[in-house]
Coordinates of C-alpha atoms and ligand atoms in Angstrom, one line a residue:
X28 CA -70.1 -7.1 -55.2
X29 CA -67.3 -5.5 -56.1
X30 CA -64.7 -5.0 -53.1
X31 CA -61.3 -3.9 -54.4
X32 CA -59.6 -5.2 -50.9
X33 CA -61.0 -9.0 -51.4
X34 CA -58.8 -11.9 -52.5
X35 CA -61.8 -13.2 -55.0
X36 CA -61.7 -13.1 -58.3
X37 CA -64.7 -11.7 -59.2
X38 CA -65.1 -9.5 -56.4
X39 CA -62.1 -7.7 -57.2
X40 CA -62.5 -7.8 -61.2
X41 CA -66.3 -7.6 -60.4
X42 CA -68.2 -8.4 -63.8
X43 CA -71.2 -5.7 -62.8
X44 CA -68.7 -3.0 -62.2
X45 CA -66.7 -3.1 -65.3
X46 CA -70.9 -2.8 -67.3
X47 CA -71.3 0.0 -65.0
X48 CA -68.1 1.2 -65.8
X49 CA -68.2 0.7 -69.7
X50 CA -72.3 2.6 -69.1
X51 CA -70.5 5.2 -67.4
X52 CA -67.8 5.8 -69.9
X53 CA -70.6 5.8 -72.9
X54 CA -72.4 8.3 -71.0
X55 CA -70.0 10.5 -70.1
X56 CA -67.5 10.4 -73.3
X57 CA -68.4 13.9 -74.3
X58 CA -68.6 15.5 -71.0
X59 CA -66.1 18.2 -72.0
X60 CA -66.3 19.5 -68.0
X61 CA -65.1 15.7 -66.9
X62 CA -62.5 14.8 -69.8
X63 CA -60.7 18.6 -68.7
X64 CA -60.8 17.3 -65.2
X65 CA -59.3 13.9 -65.8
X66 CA -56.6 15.0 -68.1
X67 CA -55.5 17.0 -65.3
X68 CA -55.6 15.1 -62.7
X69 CA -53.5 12.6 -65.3
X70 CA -50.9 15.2 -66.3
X71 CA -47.4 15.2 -64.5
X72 CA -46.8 17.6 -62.2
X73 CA -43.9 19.2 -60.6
X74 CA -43.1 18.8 -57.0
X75 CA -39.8 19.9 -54.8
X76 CA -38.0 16.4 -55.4
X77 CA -39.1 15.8 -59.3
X78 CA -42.1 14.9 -61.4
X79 CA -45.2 13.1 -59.9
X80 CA -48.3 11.5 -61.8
X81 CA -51.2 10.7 -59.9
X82 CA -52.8 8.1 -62.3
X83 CA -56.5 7.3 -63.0
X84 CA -58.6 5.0 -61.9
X85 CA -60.5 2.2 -64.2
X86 CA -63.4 4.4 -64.6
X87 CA -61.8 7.9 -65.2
X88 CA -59.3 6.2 -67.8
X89 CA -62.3 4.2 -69.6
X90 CA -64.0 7.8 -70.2
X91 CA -60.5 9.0 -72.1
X92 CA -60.7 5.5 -74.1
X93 CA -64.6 5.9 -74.8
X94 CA -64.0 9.3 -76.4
X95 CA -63.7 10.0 -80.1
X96 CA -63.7 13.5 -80.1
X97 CA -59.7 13.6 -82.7
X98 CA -59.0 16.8 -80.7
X99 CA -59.3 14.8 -76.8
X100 CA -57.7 12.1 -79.1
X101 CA -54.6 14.1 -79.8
X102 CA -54.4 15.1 -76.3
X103 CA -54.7 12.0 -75.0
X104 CA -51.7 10.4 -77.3
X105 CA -49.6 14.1 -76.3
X106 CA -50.3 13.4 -72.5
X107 CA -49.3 9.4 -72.9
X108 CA -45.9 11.1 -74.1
X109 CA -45.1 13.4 -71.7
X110 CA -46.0 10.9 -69.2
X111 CA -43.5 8.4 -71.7
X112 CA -40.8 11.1 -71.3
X113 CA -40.7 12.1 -68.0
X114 CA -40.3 8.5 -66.6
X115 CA -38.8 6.4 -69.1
X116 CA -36.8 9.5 -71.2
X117 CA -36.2 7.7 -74.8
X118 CA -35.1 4.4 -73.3
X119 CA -36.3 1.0 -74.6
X120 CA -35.3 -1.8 -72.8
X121 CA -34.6 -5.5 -74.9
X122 CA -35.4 -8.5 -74.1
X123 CA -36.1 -12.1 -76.0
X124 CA -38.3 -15.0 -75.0
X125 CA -37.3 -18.3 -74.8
X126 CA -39.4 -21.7 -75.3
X127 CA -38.7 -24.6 -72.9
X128 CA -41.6 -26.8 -73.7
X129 CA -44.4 -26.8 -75.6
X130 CA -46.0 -30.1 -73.7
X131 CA -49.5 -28.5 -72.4
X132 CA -52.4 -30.3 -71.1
X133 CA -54.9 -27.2 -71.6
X134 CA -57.0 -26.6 -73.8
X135 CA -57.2 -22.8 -75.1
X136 CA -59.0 -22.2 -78.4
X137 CA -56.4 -19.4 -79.5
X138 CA -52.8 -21.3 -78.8
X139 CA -51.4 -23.9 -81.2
X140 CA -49.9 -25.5 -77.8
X141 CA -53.0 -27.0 -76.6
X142 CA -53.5 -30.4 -75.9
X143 CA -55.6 -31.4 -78.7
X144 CA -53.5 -30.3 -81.2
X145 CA -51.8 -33.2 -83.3
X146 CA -50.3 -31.1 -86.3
X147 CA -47.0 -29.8 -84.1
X148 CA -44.2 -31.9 -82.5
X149 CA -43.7 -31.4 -79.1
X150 CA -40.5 -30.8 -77.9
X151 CA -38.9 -29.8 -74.5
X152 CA -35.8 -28.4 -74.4
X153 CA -32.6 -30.5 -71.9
X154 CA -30.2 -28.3 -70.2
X155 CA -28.0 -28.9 -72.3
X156 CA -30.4 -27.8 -75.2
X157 CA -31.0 -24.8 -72.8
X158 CA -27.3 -24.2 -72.3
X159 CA -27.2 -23.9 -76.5
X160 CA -30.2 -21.4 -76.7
X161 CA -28.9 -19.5 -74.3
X162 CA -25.2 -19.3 -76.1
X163 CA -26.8 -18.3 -79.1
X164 CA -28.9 -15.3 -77.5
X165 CA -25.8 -14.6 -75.3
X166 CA -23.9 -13.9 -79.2
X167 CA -26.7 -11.9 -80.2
X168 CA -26.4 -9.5 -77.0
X169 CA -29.4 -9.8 -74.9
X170 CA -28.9 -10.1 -71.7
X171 CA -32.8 -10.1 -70.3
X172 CA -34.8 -13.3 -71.0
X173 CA -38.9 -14.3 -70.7
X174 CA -38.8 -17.8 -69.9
X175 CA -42.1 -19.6 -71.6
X176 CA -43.5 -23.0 -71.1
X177 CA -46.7 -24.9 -72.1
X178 CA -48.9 -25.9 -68.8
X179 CA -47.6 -29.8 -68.1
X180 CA -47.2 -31.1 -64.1
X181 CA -45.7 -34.6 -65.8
X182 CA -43.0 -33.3 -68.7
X183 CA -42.3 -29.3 -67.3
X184 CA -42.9 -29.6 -63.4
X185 CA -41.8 -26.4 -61.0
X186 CA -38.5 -28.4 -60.5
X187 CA -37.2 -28.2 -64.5
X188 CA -38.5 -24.7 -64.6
X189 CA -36.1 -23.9 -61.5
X190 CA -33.6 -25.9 -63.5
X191 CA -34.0 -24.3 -66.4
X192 CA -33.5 -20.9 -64.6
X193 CA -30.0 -22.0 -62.8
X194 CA -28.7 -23.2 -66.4
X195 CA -29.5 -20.2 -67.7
X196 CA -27.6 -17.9 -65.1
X197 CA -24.9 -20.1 -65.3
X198 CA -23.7 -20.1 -68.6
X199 CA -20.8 -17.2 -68.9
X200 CA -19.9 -17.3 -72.6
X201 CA -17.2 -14.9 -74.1
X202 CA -18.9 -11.3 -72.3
X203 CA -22.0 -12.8 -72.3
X204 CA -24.5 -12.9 -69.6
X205 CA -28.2 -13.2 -69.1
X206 CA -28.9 -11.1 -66.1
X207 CA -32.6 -11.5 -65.4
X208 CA -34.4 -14.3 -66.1
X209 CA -38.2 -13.3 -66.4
X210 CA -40.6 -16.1 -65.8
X211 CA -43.8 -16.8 -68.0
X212 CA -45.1 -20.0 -66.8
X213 CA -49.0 -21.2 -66.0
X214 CA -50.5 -20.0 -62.7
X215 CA -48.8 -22.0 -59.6
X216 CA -49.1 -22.5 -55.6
X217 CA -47.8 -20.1 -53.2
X218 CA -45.0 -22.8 -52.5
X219 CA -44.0 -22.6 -55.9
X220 CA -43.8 -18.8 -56.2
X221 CA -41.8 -19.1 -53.5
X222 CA -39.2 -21.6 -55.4
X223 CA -39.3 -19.2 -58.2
X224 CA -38.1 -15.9 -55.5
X225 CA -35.6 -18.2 -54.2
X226 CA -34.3 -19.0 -58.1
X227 CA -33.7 -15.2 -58.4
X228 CA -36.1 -14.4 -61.3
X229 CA -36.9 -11.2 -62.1
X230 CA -40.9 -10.5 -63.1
X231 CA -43.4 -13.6 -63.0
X232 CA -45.7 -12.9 -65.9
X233 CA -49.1 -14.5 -66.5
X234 CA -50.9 -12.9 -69.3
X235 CA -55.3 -12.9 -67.8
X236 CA -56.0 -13.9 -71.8
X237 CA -59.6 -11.8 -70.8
X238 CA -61.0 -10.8 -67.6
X239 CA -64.6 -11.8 -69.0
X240 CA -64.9 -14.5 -66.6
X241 CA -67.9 -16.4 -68.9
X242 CA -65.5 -16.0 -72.6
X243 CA -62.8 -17.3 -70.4
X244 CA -64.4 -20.4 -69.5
X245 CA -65.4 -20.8 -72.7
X246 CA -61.8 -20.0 -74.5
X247 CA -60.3 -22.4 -71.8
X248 CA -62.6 -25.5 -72.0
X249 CA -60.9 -28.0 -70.2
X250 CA -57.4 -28.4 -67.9
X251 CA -56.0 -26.9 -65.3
X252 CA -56.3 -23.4 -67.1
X253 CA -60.5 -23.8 -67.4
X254 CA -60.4 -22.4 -63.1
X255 CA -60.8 -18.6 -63.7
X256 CA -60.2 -18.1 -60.1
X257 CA -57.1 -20.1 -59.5
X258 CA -55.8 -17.9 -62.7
X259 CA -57.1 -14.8 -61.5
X260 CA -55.8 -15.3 -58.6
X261 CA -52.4 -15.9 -59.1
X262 CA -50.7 -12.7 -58.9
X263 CA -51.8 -12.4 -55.3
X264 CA -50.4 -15.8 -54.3
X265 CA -47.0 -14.9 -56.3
X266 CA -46.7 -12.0 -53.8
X267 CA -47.6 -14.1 -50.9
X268 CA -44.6 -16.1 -52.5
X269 CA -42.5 -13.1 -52.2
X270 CA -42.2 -12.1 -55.6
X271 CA -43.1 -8.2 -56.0
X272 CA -42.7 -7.8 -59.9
X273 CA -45.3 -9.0 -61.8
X274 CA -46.4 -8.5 -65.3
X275 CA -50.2 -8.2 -65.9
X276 CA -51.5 -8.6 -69.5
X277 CA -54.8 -9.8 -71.9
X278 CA -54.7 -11.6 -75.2
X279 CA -56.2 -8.8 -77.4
X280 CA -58.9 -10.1 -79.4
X281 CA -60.5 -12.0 -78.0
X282 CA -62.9 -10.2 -76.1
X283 CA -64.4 -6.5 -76.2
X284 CA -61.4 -4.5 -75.6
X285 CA -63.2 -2.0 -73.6
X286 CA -63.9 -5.1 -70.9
X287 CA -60.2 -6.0 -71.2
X288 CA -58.9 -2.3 -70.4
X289 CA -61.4 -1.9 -67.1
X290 CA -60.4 -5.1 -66.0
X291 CA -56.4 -4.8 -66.3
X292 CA -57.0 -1.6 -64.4
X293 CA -58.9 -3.0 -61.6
X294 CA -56.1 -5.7 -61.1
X295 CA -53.7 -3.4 -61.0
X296 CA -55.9 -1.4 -58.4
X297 CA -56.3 -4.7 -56.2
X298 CA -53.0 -5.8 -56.3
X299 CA -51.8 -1.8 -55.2
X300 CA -54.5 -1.9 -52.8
X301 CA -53.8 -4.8 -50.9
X302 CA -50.3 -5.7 -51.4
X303 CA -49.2 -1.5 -51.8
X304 CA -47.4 -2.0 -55.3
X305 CA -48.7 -2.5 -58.1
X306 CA -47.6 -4.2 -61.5
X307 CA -44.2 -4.1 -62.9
X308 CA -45.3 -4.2 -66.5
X309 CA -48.4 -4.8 -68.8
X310 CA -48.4 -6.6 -71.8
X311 CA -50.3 -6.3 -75.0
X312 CA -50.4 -9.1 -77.0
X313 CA -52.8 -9.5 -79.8
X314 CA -54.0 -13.1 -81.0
X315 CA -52.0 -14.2 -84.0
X316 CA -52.4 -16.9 -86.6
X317 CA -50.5 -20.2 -85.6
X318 CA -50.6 -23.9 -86.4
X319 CA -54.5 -24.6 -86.0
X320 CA -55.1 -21.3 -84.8
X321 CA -57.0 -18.4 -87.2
X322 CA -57.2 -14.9 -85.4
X323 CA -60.1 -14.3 -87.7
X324 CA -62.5 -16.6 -86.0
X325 CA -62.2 -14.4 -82.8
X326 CA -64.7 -11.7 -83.1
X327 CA -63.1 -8.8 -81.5
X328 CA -60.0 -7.6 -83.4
X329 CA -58.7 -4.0 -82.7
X330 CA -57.3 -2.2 -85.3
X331 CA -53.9 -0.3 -85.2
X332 CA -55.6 2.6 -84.3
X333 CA -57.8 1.4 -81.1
X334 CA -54.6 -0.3 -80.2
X335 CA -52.5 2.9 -80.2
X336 CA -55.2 4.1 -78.0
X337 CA -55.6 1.3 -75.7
X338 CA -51.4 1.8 -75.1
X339 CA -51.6 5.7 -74.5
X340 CA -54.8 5.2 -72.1
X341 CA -53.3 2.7 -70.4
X342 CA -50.0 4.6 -70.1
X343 CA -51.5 7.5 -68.4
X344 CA -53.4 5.3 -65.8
X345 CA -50.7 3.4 -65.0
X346 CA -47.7 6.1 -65.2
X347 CA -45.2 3.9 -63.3
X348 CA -46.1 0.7 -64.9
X349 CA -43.4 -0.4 -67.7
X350 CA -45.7 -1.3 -71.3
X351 CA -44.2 -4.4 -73.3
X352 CA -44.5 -5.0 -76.8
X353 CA -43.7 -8.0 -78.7
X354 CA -42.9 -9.1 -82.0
X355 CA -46.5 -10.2 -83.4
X356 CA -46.6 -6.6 -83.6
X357 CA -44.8 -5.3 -87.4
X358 CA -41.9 -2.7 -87.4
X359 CA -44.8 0.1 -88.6
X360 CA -46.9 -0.6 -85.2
X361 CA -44.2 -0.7 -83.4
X362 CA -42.7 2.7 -84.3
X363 CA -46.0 4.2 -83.8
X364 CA -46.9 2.7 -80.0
X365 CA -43.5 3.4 -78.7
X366 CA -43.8 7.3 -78.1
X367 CA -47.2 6.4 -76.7
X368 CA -45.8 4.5 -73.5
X369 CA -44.1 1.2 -74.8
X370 CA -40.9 0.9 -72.7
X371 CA -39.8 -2.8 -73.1
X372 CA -40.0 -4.4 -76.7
X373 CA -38.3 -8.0 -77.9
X374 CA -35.6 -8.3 -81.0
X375 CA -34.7 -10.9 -82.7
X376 CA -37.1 -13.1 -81.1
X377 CA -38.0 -16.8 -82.0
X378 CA -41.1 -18.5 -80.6
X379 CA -40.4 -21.5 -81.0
X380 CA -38.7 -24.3 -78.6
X381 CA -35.3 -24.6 -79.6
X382 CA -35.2 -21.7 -82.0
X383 CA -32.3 -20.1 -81.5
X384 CA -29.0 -22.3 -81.5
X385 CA -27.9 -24.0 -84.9
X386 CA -29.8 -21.4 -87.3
X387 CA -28.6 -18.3 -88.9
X388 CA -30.2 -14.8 -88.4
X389 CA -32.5 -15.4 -91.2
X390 CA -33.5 -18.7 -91.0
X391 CA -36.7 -19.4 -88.8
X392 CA -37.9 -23.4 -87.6
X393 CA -41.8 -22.7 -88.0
X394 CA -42.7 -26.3 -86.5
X395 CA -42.9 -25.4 -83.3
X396 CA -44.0 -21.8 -83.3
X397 CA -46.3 -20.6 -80.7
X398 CA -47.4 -17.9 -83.2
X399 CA -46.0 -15.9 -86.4
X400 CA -43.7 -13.6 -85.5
X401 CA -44.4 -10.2 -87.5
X402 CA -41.0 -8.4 -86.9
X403 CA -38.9 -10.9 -87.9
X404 CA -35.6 -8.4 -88.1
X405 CA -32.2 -9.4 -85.9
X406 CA -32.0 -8.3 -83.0
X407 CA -29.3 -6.2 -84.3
X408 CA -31.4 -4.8 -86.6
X409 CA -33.9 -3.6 -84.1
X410 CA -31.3 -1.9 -82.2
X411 CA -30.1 0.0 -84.9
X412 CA -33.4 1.0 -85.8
X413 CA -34.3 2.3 -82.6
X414 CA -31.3 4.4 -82.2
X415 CA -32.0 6.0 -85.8
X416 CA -35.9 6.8 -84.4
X417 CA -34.5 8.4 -81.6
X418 CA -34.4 6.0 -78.7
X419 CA -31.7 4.6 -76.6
X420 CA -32.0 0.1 -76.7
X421 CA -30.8 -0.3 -73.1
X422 CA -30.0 -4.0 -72.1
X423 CA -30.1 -2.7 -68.4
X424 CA -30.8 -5.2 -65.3
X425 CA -30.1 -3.1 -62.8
X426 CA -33.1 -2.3 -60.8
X427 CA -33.9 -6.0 -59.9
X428 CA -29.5 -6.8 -59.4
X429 CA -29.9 -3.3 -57.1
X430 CA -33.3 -4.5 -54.9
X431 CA -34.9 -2.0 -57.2
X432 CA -38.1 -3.9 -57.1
X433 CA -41.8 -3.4 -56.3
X434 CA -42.5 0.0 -55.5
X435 CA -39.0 1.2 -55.7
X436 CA -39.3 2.3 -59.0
X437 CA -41.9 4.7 -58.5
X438 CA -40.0 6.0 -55.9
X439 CA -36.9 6.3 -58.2
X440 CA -38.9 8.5 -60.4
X441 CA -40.1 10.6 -57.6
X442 CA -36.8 11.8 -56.5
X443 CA -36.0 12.2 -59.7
X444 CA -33.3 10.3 -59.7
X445 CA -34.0 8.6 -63.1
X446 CA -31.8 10.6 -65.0
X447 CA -29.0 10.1 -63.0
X448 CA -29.7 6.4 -62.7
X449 CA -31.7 4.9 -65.9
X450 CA -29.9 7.0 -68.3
X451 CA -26.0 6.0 -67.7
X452 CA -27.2 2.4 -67.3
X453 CA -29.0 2.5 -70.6
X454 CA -26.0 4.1 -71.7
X455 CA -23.2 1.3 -70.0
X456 CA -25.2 -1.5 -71.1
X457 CA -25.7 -0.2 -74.6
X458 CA -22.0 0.5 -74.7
X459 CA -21.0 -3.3 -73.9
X460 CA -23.3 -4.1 -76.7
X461 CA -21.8 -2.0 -79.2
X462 CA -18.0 -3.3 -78.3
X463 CA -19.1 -7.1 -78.2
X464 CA -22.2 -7.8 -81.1
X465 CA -23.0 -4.4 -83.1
X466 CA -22.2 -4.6 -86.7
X467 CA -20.2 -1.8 -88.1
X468 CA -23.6 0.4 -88.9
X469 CA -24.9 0.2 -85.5
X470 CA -21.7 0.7 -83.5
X471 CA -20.9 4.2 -85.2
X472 CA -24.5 5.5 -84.6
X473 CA -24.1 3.8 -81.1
X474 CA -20.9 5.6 -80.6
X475 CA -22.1 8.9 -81.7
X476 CA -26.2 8.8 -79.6
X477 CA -23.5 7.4 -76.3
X478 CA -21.0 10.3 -76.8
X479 CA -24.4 13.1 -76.7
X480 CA -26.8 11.5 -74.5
X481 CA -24.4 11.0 -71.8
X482 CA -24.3 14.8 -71.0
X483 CA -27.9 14.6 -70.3
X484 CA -27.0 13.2 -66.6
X485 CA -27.5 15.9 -64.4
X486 CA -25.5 15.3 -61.5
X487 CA -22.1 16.0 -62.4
X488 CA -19.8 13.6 -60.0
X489 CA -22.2 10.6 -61.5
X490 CA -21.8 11.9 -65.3
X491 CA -18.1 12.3 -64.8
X492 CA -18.0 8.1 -63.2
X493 CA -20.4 7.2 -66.1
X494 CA -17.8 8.6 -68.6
X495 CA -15.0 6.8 -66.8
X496 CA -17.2 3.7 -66.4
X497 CA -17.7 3.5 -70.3
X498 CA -14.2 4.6 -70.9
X499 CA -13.5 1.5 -68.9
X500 CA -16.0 -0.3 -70.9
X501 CA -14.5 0.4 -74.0
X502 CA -11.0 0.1 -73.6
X503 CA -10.4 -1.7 -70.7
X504 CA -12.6 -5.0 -71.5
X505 CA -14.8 -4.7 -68.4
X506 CA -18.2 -5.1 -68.3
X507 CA -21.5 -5.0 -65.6
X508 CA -21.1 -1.5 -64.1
X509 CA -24.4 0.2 -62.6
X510 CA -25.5 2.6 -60.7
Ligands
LIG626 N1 -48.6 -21.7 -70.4 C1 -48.4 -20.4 -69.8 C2 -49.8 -19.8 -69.6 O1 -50.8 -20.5 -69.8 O2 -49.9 -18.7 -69.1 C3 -47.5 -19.6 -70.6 C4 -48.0 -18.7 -71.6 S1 -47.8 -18.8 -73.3 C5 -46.3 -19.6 -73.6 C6 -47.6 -17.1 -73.5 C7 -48.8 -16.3 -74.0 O3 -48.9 -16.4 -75.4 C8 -50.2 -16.7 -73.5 O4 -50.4 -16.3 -72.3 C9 -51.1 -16.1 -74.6 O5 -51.6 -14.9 -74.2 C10 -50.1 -15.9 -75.8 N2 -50.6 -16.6 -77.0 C11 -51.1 -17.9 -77.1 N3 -51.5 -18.1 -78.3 C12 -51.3 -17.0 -79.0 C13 -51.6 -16.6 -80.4 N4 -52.2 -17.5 -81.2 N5 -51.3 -15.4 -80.8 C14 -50.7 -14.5 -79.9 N6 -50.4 -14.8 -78.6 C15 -50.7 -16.0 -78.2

């Protein structure tokens, strides 16, 4: 029975709701009366203290994905960004993932870490490996990091993860700095979660692969993984743990998309309803070839156009939830899903364990690759390119440094303070990147998008410090100013 409230699995993503919701979506997909009345509920609206977005629920938002009509289509992508706009203005926030370990003992059909297969080496990174990886990344700019690690209680236990996490805060190299350290590591106890709060991470991802509780015993035949619960499960027990950003996501592909998009909704319902915030950020990987891996043996590929969809849809359900995108996705899907609600994307990224330190820009180890990367450019490449589409990269960390976490967010944007907050420390932190790592190109379109898009901070005592902040920035050496 489905009971949004409970702390079971399949209560909470209840397998007879999401058919009933999927029935109700193909039913109701050209009810003109309906669609009017959810777009409007969905649509921003203006209040006394700034913009407010009242969301959908799972059933509402599968009706908008269900429908075909191209005129609803085009309203739906124009709603997703307005709703884009208003919260998240033309900033993209950077980050790049980095492999500890690809020891794994499970068994998933679609990842070239799992346990049976014998074609890749498997490697785990030393902290002083770690301390290398994270030099390089330091030297290409980032400054936000997604931690990954194969599923292994013997050769990656909670302890090197924690580790792993204090190396990589404390390496100071030149101006360099990784400031948040997200976490993307199998589904752990309460205790643990609790290790990983104390370590100071910022968001503890765990991607669901599908809510389809059936495919995802079947895609997860054997180890720890294989217990749908215990990995449904886990986002509750990371808040138990104390840890209010999490990052909710499904492996597209590998089951009916329409399943996956109910179900993402109904665990971001369940975790709003009983914990009162809900995700930080949704994810939306699609499966990849790899070593022993071919995507085309999973029956349920989207193509660029459902997944532009999926992203918009979800973006007006979800209005204060960031949307990542990675780089399986190429330059050409990228550019399209970023107006449509994408607001965190990876550059220069390498998936593979120890891909970073010891190789030039261009040159990629494949050994070890947990996928194919699609946009392969440098990061500063990607940051360049943004700026020339029209967004602002922003290597800002200052919401999780400030407390800024859980629900806080949302109330940021309800004051409307995002503007006077988001934007200068997109800004700042785009700034320092330009003065330490841009290459010629980028730092003079850099200068040029800082110089106008700084008078677009309303509040004039916080425009005039931001000015004097970058000023400082610039010509003064210093670094790590927020607001
Ligand atoms: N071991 C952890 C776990 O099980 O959640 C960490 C996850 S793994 C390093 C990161 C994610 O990569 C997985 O959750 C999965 O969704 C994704 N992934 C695995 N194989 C993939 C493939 N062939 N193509 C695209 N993404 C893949």
């Amino acid at each position: 029975m489905y009971d949004i409230n409970s702390m079971k699995a399949e209560e909470f993503i209840d397998h007879d709701e999401i058919i009933e919701t999927l029935d109700f979506a193909d039913k109701n997909k050209n009810n003109r009366e309906l669609i009017e009345q959810i777009l409007d509920k969905a649509a921003p609206k203006k209040t006394g203290r700034g913009v407010e977005c009242a969301g959908l629920s799972h059933r509402e938002a599968s009706v908008l994905l269900a429908c075909d009509d191209p005129e609803i289509v085009d309203r739906i992508y124009a709603l997703a960004k307005e709703i884009k706009e208003a919260f998240y203005g033309n900033r993209i926030v950077m980050f790049a993932p980095l492999y500890l370990s690809n020891y794994c003992v499970n068994q998933c059909v679609y990842c070239p870490y799992h346990l049976k297969n014998k074609e890749i080496p498997r490697k785990k990174l030393t902290q002083d490996e770690i301390r290398d990886e994270v030099i390089a990344l330091q030297d290409m700019g980032h400054k936000r990091l997604a931690i990954e690690c194969g599923e292994d209680p013997v050769n990656n236990p909670i302890e090197y993860v924690l580790d792993s996490i204090r190396t990589i805060y404390s390496v100071k190299h030149k101006n360099g700095a990784i400031r948040r350290v997200n976490v993307n590591i199998a589904a752990t106890s309460v205790e643990n979660f609790r290790k990983l709060k104390e370590a100071e991470i910022g968001t503890y991802i765990l991607f669901q692969e599908t809510y389809h509780k059936e495919s995802y015993e079947k895609l997860h035949p054997a180890g720890p993984k294989h217990d749908y619960a215990y990995h449904t499960e886990a986002m509750d027990r990371a808040m138990e743990g104390g840890i209010d950003d999490v990052g909710l996501g499904v492996l597209f592909g590998l089951e009916m998309y329409r399943y996956e998009f109910a179900g993402i909704l109904m665990h971001a319902e369940h975790l709003e309803a009983v914990h009162g915030v809900g995700p930080h950020t949704i994810s939306v990987p699609r499966v990849k070839h790899a070593s022993d891996i071919d995507p085309g043996v999973f029956d349920n590929g989207i193509d660029d156009d459902t997944f532009a969809k999926i992203i918009a849809c979800i973006r007006i359900a979800v209005p204060y939830t960031g949307m990542i995108i990675s780089t399986r996705e190429s330059e050409s899907c990228r550019e399209k899903v970023l107006g449509l609600g994408i607001s965190q994307i990876s550059g220069g990224s390498r998936t593979s364990v120890g891909g970073y330190a010891g190789y030039s820009p261009t040159e990629r180890p494949h050994d070890t690759e947990q996928f194919d990367v699609s946009d392969q450019r440098t990061l500063d490449e990607v940051v360049c390119w943004l700026m020339k589409t029209g967004y602002i990269p922003s290597f800002c960390t200052a919401c999780y440094r400030a407390g800024r976490t859980g629900d806080r967010f949302m109330s940021l944007c309800k004051i409307g303070q995002i503007l006077n907050c988001c934007h200068p420390n997109a800004l700042m932190t785009l700034q320092e990147y330009l003065c330490d790592y841009a290459q010629p190109e980028t730092k003079k379109l850099g200068e040029a998008l800082i110089a106008k898009e700084i008078n677009n901070v309303p509040n004039e005592k916080t425009r005039k410090i931001a000015m004097d902040y970058l000023k400082q920035i610039r010509e003064g050496g210093k670094r790590d100013f927020r607001f």
